[in-house]
Short mmCIF file of C-alpha atoms in Angstrom, two decimals:
data_model
loop_
_atom_site.label_atom_id
_atom_site.label_comp_id
_atom_site.label_asym_id
_atom_site.label_seq_id
_atom_site.Cartn_x
_atom_site.Cartn_y
_atom_site.Cartn_z
CA MET T 1 0.29 -0.07 -0.07
CA LEU T 2 1.22 3.44 -0.91
CA ILE T 3 1.65 5.95 1.83
CA GLN T 4 3.48 8.51 0.41
CA PHE T 5 5.59 9.58 -2.85
CA SER T 6 8.01 12.73 -2.97
CA LEU T 7 9.98 14.25 -5.61
CA ARG T 8 12.65 17.20 -5.82
CA ASN T 9 14.30 18.77 -8.58
CA PHE T 10 12.45 16.95 -11.08
CA LEU T 11 11.07 18.72 -13.98
CA SER T 12 8.99 22.06 -12.90
CA PHE T 13 9.33 20.59 -9.13
CA LYS T 14 12.29 22.67 -8.11
CA ASP T 15 11.19 22.32 -4.46
CA GLU T 16 10.39 19.12 -2.52
CA ALA T 17 6.69 18.24 -3.45
CA VAL T 18 5.02 15.37 -1.18
CA LEU T 19 1.75 13.21 -2.17
CA ASP T 20 0.51 12.02 1.18
CA MET T 21 -2.21 9.41 0.74
CA SER T 22 -2.54 9.38 4.93
CA ALA T 23 -5.90 10.10 5.92
CA ILE T 24 -6.58 13.08 8.33
CA GLU T 25 -8.07 12.26 11.32
CA THR T 26 -10.24 15.18 12.03
CA TYR T 27 -12.50 14.01 8.99
CA LYS T 28 -15.21 11.68 9.69
CA GLU T 29 -16.67 12.11 6.33
CA HIS T 30 -16.79 9.09 3.54
CA GLU T 31 -15.07 6.48 5.69
CA TYR T 32 -15.55 3.76 2.57
CA ASN T 33 -13.16 5.65 1.02
CA LEU T 34 -10.50 4.62 3.76
CA ILE T 35 -8.01 1.99 3.84
CA THR T 36 -7.65 0.85 7.76
CA ALA T 37 -4.27 -0.68 8.49
CA LYS T 38 -3.41 -3.58 11.08
CA THR T 39 -1.97 -0.69 12.99
CA GLY T 40 -5.38 1.26 13.00
CA ALA T 41 -3.87 3.80 10.66
CA LYS T 42 -6.24 4.99 7.71
CA PHE T 43 -5.31 5.94 4.08
CA ILE T 44 -7.32 7.17 1.22
CA LYS T 45 -8.00 4.64 -1.55
CA ALA T 46 -8.24 7.21 -4.13
CA ALA T 47 -6.60 10.64 -4.87
CA ALA T 48 -7.29 13.22 -7.48
CA ILE T 49 -4.77 15.57 -8.75
CA TYR T 50 -5.86 18.71 -10.23
CA GLY T 51 -4.24 21.95 -12.44
CA ALA T 52 -4.03 23.63 -15.19
CA ASN T 53 -2.36 23.03 -18.70
CA ALA T 54 1.05 23.02 -18.32
CA SER T 55 0.88 22.97 -14.57
CA GLY T 56 3.00 20.09 -13.60
CA LYS T 57 0.51 17.87 -12.60
CA SER T 58 1.72 15.28 -15.31
CA ASN T 59 4.95 15.59 -14.22
CA ILE T 60 3.94 13.91 -10.81
CA PHE T 61 3.19 10.76 -12.72
CA THR T 62 6.02 11.28 -15.02
CA ALA T 63 8.71 11.40 -11.82
CA PHE T 64 7.11 8.09 -10.05
CA ASN T 65 6.93 6.72 -13.71
CA THR T 66 10.72 7.28 -13.69
CA PHE T 67 11.50 6.38 -10.19
CA GLN T 68 9.90 2.62 -11.31
CA LYS T 69 12.01 2.83 -14.58
CA ILE T 70 15.85 3.74 -12.57
CA VAL T 71 14.46 0.81 -10.00
CA SER T 72 14.04 -1.82 -12.71
CA GLU T 73 16.64 -0.56 -14.94
CA SER T 74 20.10 0.79 -13.15
CA PHE T 75 21.48 -2.74 -12.99
CA ASN T 76 21.18 -3.25 -16.84
CA SER T 77 23.66 -3.81 -19.19
CA VAL T 78 24.38 -0.85 -21.49
CA PRO T 79 25.31 -1.07 -25.29
CA PRO T 80 28.24 0.85 -26.13
CA GLY T 81 27.12 4.33 -27.17
CA GLU T 82 24.15 4.00 -25.33
CA LYS T 83 23.20 6.22 -22.19
CA ILE T 84 23.21 4.55 -18.46
CA PRO T 85 19.47 4.62 -17.43
CA ILE T 86 20.15 7.38 -14.44
CA HIS T 87 21.94 9.62 -17.28
CA LYS T 88 18.67 9.13 -19.36
CA TYR T 89 16.35 9.49 -16.57
CA PHE T 90 17.72 12.55 -15.22
CA ARG T 91 15.52 15.51 -15.78
CA PRO T 92 16.29 18.32 -13.22
CA PHE T 93 14.19 21.97 -13.05
CA GLN T 94 15.70 23.61 -16.16
CA PHE T 95 15.38 27.26 -15.37
CA ASP T 96 18.37 27.71 -13.44
CA SER T 97 22.10 28.58 -13.23
CA GLU T 98 23.07 25.20 -11.83
CA GLN T 99 21.50 21.83 -11.89
CA ASN T 100 21.19 20.39 -8.55
CA ASN T 101 20.69 16.55 -8.07
CA THR T 102 17.24 14.60 -7.80
CA GLU T 103 15.47 13.15 -5.07
CA LEU T 104 12.73 10.56 -5.31
CA GLU T 105 11.25 8.78 -2.31
CA ILE T 106 8.47 6.30 -1.83
CA VAL T 107 6.80 5.09 1.56
CA LEU T 108 5.22 1.56 1.47
CA MET T 109 3.69 -0.55 3.93
CA ILE T 110 4.12 -3.95 3.00
CA ASN T 111 2.91 -7.23 5.51
CA GLY T 112 1.94 -4.59 8.51
CA SER T 113 5.55 -2.72 8.17
CA GLU T 114 6.43 0.50 6.79
CA TYR T 115 9.55 1.15 4.49
CA LYS T 116 10.37 4.20 3.34
CA TYR T 117 12.99 4.07 0.29
CA GLY T 118 14.37 6.71 -1.74
CA PHE T 119 17.62 8.10 -3.69
CA GLU T 120 19.53 11.23 -4.83
CA TYR T 121 20.73 11.11 -8.36
CA ASN T 122 22.40 13.13 -11.17
CA SER T 123 23.18 12.37 -14.68
CA SER T 124 26.57 10.00 -13.66
CA GLN T 125 25.94 8.48 -10.23
CA ILE T 126 23.81 7.68 -7.13
CA VAL T 127 24.69 10.00 -4.90
CA THR T 128 22.60 8.91 -1.70
CA GLU T 129 20.58 6.14 -1.32
CA TRP T 130 18.35 4.82 2.11
CA LEU T 131 15.99 2.25 2.99
CA TYR T 132 14.09 2.74 6.77
CA GLU T 133 11.73 0.22 8.04
CA THR T 134 9.43 1.12 11.02
CA ILE T 135 8.35 -1.82 12.91
CA SER T 136 4.40 -1.57 13.27
CA GLU T 137 4.49 -3.02 16.63
CA SER T 138 6.71 -0.88 18.61
CA LYS T 139 6.95 2.29 15.65
CA GLU T 140 11.03 1.58 16.00
CA VAL T 141 12.56 3.03 12.77
CA ARG T 142 15.74 0.95 11.77
CA PRO T 143 18.10 1.60 8.88
CA ILE T 144 18.10 -1.62 6.65
CA PHE T 145 20.63 0.10 4.73
CA GLU T 146 22.27 3.92 3.96
CA ARG T 147 24.36 4.77 1.25
CA ALA T 148 26.60 8.00 0.80
CA THR T 149 30.56 7.90 0.44
CA THR T 150 30.27 4.44 1.69
CA LEU T 151 27.22 1.92 2.25
CA SER T 152 26.38 0.93 5.64
CA LEU T 153 23.95 -2.06 6.22
CA ALA T 154 21.77 -3.47 8.79
CA PRO T 155 23.38 -6.01 11.58
CA ASP T 156 20.94 -8.61 10.18
CA ILE T 157 22.23 -8.26 6.68
CA GLN T 158 25.75 -7.18 7.59
CA VAL T 159 26.91 -10.86 7.03
CA GLU T 160 24.99 -11.68 4.01
CA CYS T 161 25.51 -8.81 2.04
CA SER T 162 29.11 -7.06 2.74
CA ALA T 163 30.89 -8.91 0.61
CA TYR T 164 29.10 -7.19 -2.26
CA SER T 165 29.32 -3.61 -1.37
CA ASP T 166 32.51 -3.08 -3.16
CA GLN T 167 30.73 -4.92 -6.41
CA ILE T 168 27.90 -2.14 -6.82
CA PRO T 169 28.79 0.33 -9.49
CA GLN T 170 28.07 3.93 -8.60
CA GLU T 171 25.32 4.40 -11.46
CA THR T 172 23.71 1.33 -9.81
CA LEU T 173 21.01 1.38 -6.90
CA VAL T 174 21.60 -0.80 -3.72
CA LEU T 175 18.23 -2.14 -3.86
CA THR T 176 18.40 -3.04 -7.65
CA PHE T 177 21.64 -4.94 -7.40
CA LEU T 178 20.44 -6.80 -4.19
CA SER T 179 17.06 -7.69 -5.45
CA ARG T 180 18.74 -9.86 -8.51
CA LEU T 181 20.73 -11.92 -5.72
CA LYS T 182 19.81 -15.12 -4.11
CA LEU T 183 19.77 -13.82 -0.27
CA LYS T 184 17.99 -15.39 2.62
CA ASN T 185 16.63 -11.88 3.61
CA PRO T 186 13.51 -11.16 1.40
CA VAL T 187 13.28 -7.84 1.89
CA PHE T 188 14.86 -6.46 -1.22
CA LYS T 189 12.90 -8.61 -3.44
CA ARG T 190 9.94 -7.86 -1.74
CA LEU T 191 10.49 -3.92 -1.92
CA TYR T 192 11.59 -4.51 -5.49
CA ARG T 193 8.23 -6.04 -6.51
CA GLU T 194 6.16 -3.79 -4.76
CA ILE T 195 7.73 -0.78 -6.58
CA THR T 196 7.42 -1.88 -9.88
CA GLY T 197 4.17 -3.73 -9.66
CA ILE T 198 2.49 -0.28 -9.27
CA VAL T 199 0.77 0.33 -12.16
CA SER T 200 1.46 3.40 -14.22
CA LEU T 201 -0.35 4.36 -17.02
CA THR T 202 0.00 7.29 -19.43
CA SER T 203 -2.31 9.24 -21.81
CA ARG T 204 -0.47 7.67 -24.66
CA TYR T 205 -0.86 3.91 -23.52
CA TYR T 206 -4.00 3.62 -24.90
CA GLN T 207 -3.02 4.25 -28.62
CA ASN T 208 -0.42 1.34 -28.57
CA PRO T 209 -1.91 -1.76 -30.00
CA SER T 210 0.36 -3.98 -28.57
CA PHE T 211 -0.64 -3.09 -25.00
CA ILE T 212 -4.25 -4.01 -25.96
CA GLU T 213 -3.31 -7.38 -27.80
CA SER T 214 -0.90 -8.56 -24.80
CA LEU T 215 -3.98 -8.10 -21.92
CA LEU T 216 -7.04 -8.40 -24.03
CA THR T 217 -6.37 -12.01 -25.04
CA ASP T 218 -5.70 -12.66 -21.73
CA ILE T 219 -8.89 -11.71 -20.12
CA ILE T 220 -11.09 -12.57 -23.38
CA ASP T 221 -9.47 -16.47 -22.55
CA ARG T 222 -9.81 -16.23 -18.72
CA ASP T 223 -12.20 -14.28 -17.91
CA LYS T 224 -14.58 -12.51 -20.53
CA GLN T 225 -17.96 -12.56 -18.92
CA SER T 226 -16.44 -10.30 -16.21
CA LEU T 227 -15.49 -7.86 -19.00
CA LEU T 228 -18.95 -8.01 -21.14
CA SER T 229 -20.88 -7.30 -17.86
CA PHE T 230 -18.48 -4.57 -17.04
CA LEU T 231 -19.25 -3.51 -20.61
CA THR T 232 -22.73 -3.75 -20.16
CA ALA T 233 -22.69 -1.93 -16.93
CA ILE T 234 -21.11 1.31 -18.75
CA ASP T 235 -23.58 1.15 -21.33
CA ALA T 236 -20.98 0.30 -24.30
CA GLY T 237 -23.68 -1.57 -26.33
CA ILE T 238 -21.09 -4.57 -26.65
CA LYS T 239 -22.61 -7.87 -26.21
CA ASP T 240 -19.75 -10.01 -27.04
CA ILE T 241 -15.79 -9.42 -27.73
CA GLU T 242 -13.63 -12.13 -29.70
CA TYR T 243 -10.17 -12.53 -30.90
CA SER T 244 -8.44 -14.13 -33.96
CA ARG T 245 -5.13 -14.93 -35.38
CA ARG T 246 -4.26 -14.60 -38.68
CA ASP T 247 -0.59 -14.31 -40.41
CA LYS T 248 0.73 -13.91 -36.88
CA ASN T 249 -1.52 -10.88 -36.28
CA ILE T 250 -4.21 -10.84 -34.02
CA TYR T 251 -8.04 -9.34 -34.80
CA PHE T 252 -10.54 -8.05 -32.56
CA CYS T 253 -14.25 -7.73 -33.07
CA THR T 254 -17.05 -6.86 -31.22
CA SER T 255 -20.80 -7.94 -31.42
CA HIS T 256 -23.67 -5.49 -31.51
CA GLU T 257 -27.21 -6.29 -31.42
CA ASP T 258 -29.97 -4.31 -33.04
CA LYS T 259 -33.73 -3.55 -31.93
CA ASP T 260 -34.58 -6.64 -33.99
CA GLY T 261 -32.00 -9.02 -32.13
CA LYS T 262 -29.69 -9.19 -35.01
CA TYR T 263 -26.17 -9.52 -34.29
CA TYR T 264 -23.44 -7.51 -36.01
CA LYS T 265 -19.65 -7.80 -35.59
CA LEU T 266 -17.43 -4.44 -35.68
CA PRO T 267 -13.72 -4.62 -35.72
CA LEU T 268 -12.33 -3.36 -32.05
CA TYR T 269 -10.64 -0.36 -33.19
CA ASN T 270 -13.93 1.14 -35.02
CA GLU T 271 -15.39 1.18 -31.31
CA SER T 272 -14.41 4.86 -29.64
CA GLU T 273 -11.28 5.63 -28.14
CA GLY T 274 -13.30 6.09 -25.06
CA THR T 275 -14.57 2.44 -25.34
CA ILE T 276 -11.06 1.06 -25.66
CA LYS T 277 -9.45 3.16 -23.09
CA SER T 278 -12.60 1.86 -20.47
CA ILE T 279 -11.37 -1.79 -21.47
CA LEU T 280 -7.84 -1.35 -20.79
CA VAL T 281 -8.78 0.78 -17.47
CA PHE T 282 -11.19 -2.44 -16.70
CA ILE T 283 -8.25 -4.83 -17.03
CA HIS T 284 -5.92 -2.83 -14.75
CA VAL T 285 -8.54 -1.66 -12.28
CA LYS T 286 -9.62 -5.46 -11.99
CA LYS T 287 -6.03 -6.82 -11.72
CA ALA T 288 -5.53 -4.18 -8.87
CA ILE T 289 -8.50 -4.69 -6.63
CA LYS T 290 -8.29 -8.35 -6.98
CA SER T 291 -4.57 -8.08 -5.63
CA ASN T 292 -4.77 -4.91 -3.64
CA ASN T 293 -2.43 -2.85 -5.41
CA THR T 294 -2.11 0.85 -6.49
CA VAL T 295 -2.94 2.19 -9.99
CA PHE T 296 -1.30 5.54 -10.91
CA ILE T 297 -3.05 7.06 -13.90
CA ASP T 298 -2.10 10.10 -16.13
CA GLU T 299 -5.32 12.06 -17.30
CA LEU T 300 -8.03 9.39 -16.35
CA ASN T 301 -10.68 11.56 -17.60
CA ALA T 302 -9.61 11.85 -21.07
CA GLN T 303 -12.09 10.10 -23.53
CA LEU T 304 -14.30 9.12 -20.24
CA HIS T 305 -17.91 10.32 -19.75
CA PRO T 306 -18.23 11.94 -16.10
CA LEU T 307 -20.31 9.05 -14.98
CA LEU T 308 -17.80 6.29 -16.29
CA LEU T 309 -15.35 8.20 -14.12
CA LYS T 310 -17.36 7.83 -11.24
CA PHE T 311 -18.27 4.22 -11.90
CA ILE T 312 -14.34 3.21 -12.22
CA ILE T 313 -13.63 5.34 -8.94
CA ASP T 314 -16.60 3.74 -6.83
CA LEU T 315 -14.78 0.25 -7.80
CA PHE T 316 -12.40 0.94 -5.06
CA TYR T 317 -14.94 2.11 -2.52
CA ASP T 318 -15.98 -1.42 -2.11
CA LYS T 319 -15.75 -2.24 1.61
CA ASN T 320 -13.51 -5.24 0.96
CA SER T 321 -10.99 -3.26 -1.56
CA ARG T 322 -7.59 -2.28 -0.21
CA ALA T 323 -6.55 -1.29 -3.82
CA GLN T 324 -5.66 2.62 -4.54
CA LEU T 325 -6.12 4.69 -7.44
CA ILE T 326 -4.24 7.85 -8.08
CA TYR T 327 -4.96 10.07 -11.44
CA THR T 328 -4.71 13.52 -12.52
CA THR T 329 -7.46 14.90 -14.20
CA HIS T 330 -9.15 18.33 -15.44
CA ASP T 331 -12.66 16.90 -15.07
CA THR T 332 -14.25 18.93 -12.02
CA THR T 333 -17.80 17.27 -11.99
CA LEU T 334 -16.75 14.97 -9.09
CA LEU T 335 -14.92 17.41 -7.59
CA ASP T 336 -17.85 17.45 -4.65
CA GLN T 337 -17.67 16.79 -0.98
CA ARG T 338 -20.72 14.20 -1.92
CA PHE T 339 -17.78 12.13 -3.41
CA PHE T 340 -14.48 13.12 -2.14
CA ARG T 341 -12.97 14.03 1.38
CA ARG T 342 -10.84 17.02 1.46
CA ASP T 343 -7.43 14.92 1.63
CA GLN T 344 -8.48 12.96 -1.41
CA ILE T 345 -8.10 16.29 -3.70
CA TRP T 346 -4.74 17.85 -4.76
CA PHE T 347 -3.81 20.72 -6.55
CA VAL T 348 -0.99 21.75 -9.07
CA GLU T 349 -0.14 25.21 -9.68
CA LYS T 350 3.30 26.78 -11.59
CA ASP T 351 4.35 30.15 -10.35
CA MET T 352 5.89 32.93 -12.42
CA SER T 353 9.62 31.48 -12.18
CA GLY T 354 7.97 28.17 -13.32
CA HIS T 355 8.28 26.22 -10.28
CA SER T 356 5.31 23.76 -9.84
CA ARG T 357 3.98 23.40 -6.18
CA LEU T 358 1.72 20.69 -5.14
CA THR T 359 -0.97 21.43 -2.30
CA SER T 360 -3.96 19.47 -0.22
CA LEU T 361 -7.28 20.87 -0.58
CA ALA T 362 -6.98 20.07 3.07
CA GLU T 363 -4.59 22.99 3.55
CA PHE T 364 -7.17 25.47 2.52
CA GLN T 365 -9.59 27.48 4.64
CA LEU T 366 -12.86 26.57 3.33
CA PRO T 367 -15.25 28.95 2.34
CA GLN T 368 -18.91 28.29 3.93
CA GLU T 369 -21.07 28.18 0.56
CA GLY T 370 -20.44 26.30 -2.54
CA THR T 371 -18.92 23.14 -3.85
CA PHE T 372 -15.13 22.39 -4.30
CA GLY T 373 -15.65 22.31 -8.03
CA ILE T 374 -17.31 25.68 -7.71
CA ASN T 375 -14.59 27.05 -5.55
CA TYR T 376 -11.75 25.79 -7.95
CA LEU T 377 -13.23 27.24 -11.00
CA ALA T 378 -13.78 30.60 -9.16
CA GLY T 379 -10.32 30.32 -8.37
CA VAL T 380 -10.28 29.88 -4.66
CA TYR T 381 -7.56 26.73 -4.60
CA GLY T 382 -5.59 28.31 -7.63
CA ALA T 383 -4.45 25.47 -10.08
CA ILE T 384 -6.46 27.19 -12.83
CA PRO T 385 -5.29 28.74 -16.10
CA GLU T 386 -4.88 32.89 -16.03
CA LEU T 387 -6.67 33.45 -19.38
CA LYS T 388 -5.97 36.71 -20.94
CA GLU T 389 -8.02 38.81 -23.56
CA PHE T 390 -7.80 37.59 -26.92
CA LYS T 391 -9.41 38.41 -30.05
CA PHE T 392 -8.98 37.12 -33.51
CA LYS T 393 -8.23 39.98 -35.68
CA GLU T 394 -9.32 40.10 -39.62
CA GLY T 395 -6.82 38.63 -41.68
CA ASP T 396 -5.12 36.24 -39.04
#
């Protein structure tokens, strides 16, 4: 379960920004929007991030995606002439005379224990790296390892891991290196799986046929009825979905029924972008809810009707669900206290210097009247475009 993700000096975020999934105890509304951990701590199931175009809200998603890629790729061999992963993924704030290091950190709860893991890097090396565990019963915080000029290891992994200390390249994460080894202590493999297993979907993802082919064939083979039930629930008009293989290519088709009960087949890619996106989102959401995983989706509202957006979010609010959804959006239809708690809503605003800032709605003194959405569009929380007067002139 995701507790926090923070970033510093990444794209438009020069200063530290922290996305915190911890629930605020004083808010008593919408208890079904929360996950209760074994420790009694509560965490939100869904977080929505709002902001104007070019405000930097998608940069939070990009930072998380970059964090995952560095964790998964930092120990990969690189062909001659290609950039090492940390060089490729070093994207600091550009409007500055100095290029400082980038820092990324995650806090996860795994099997009742809290793990804080992060690293600081530049284009050539991992500068610092750390992993701490908070024991749920005692609340004791212990360092598992700390890396700076040297690598410091906890006593329980010292004997097993110290022999590898000098073998870890400067551009490789300790976590990535140790997760590839057959060690008795499972913490590194477990944390690696948790980080890389979080689903992060870009807006371009839905336009890539290879993703559709890899996921849709499997769900048609294994769980087609569940998909059809979902498509019926969202009124997509699809009665069946099939695929065939010809000349090493995969062809998908859907079946529709007319008013006389006659069925007609339609190539899947003739369906609307919203329908195709809905299918892919459903596949990932179903897997996340089944495995209590986290899904991070950029521009979730794009191509989706507001009611369909609410339908998807409500899937996470099932009382038995411990899955989480984080998404960026422009849609203000659901920006309402009837659907969200204040600690579930976040805003990104960029100042005149090009710095993005992430702020929770919980930080604002709320007006007595108006919904969250009305107040947002009125500029109460910022994070909206500052539109100037503009007119087309004759000849333009």
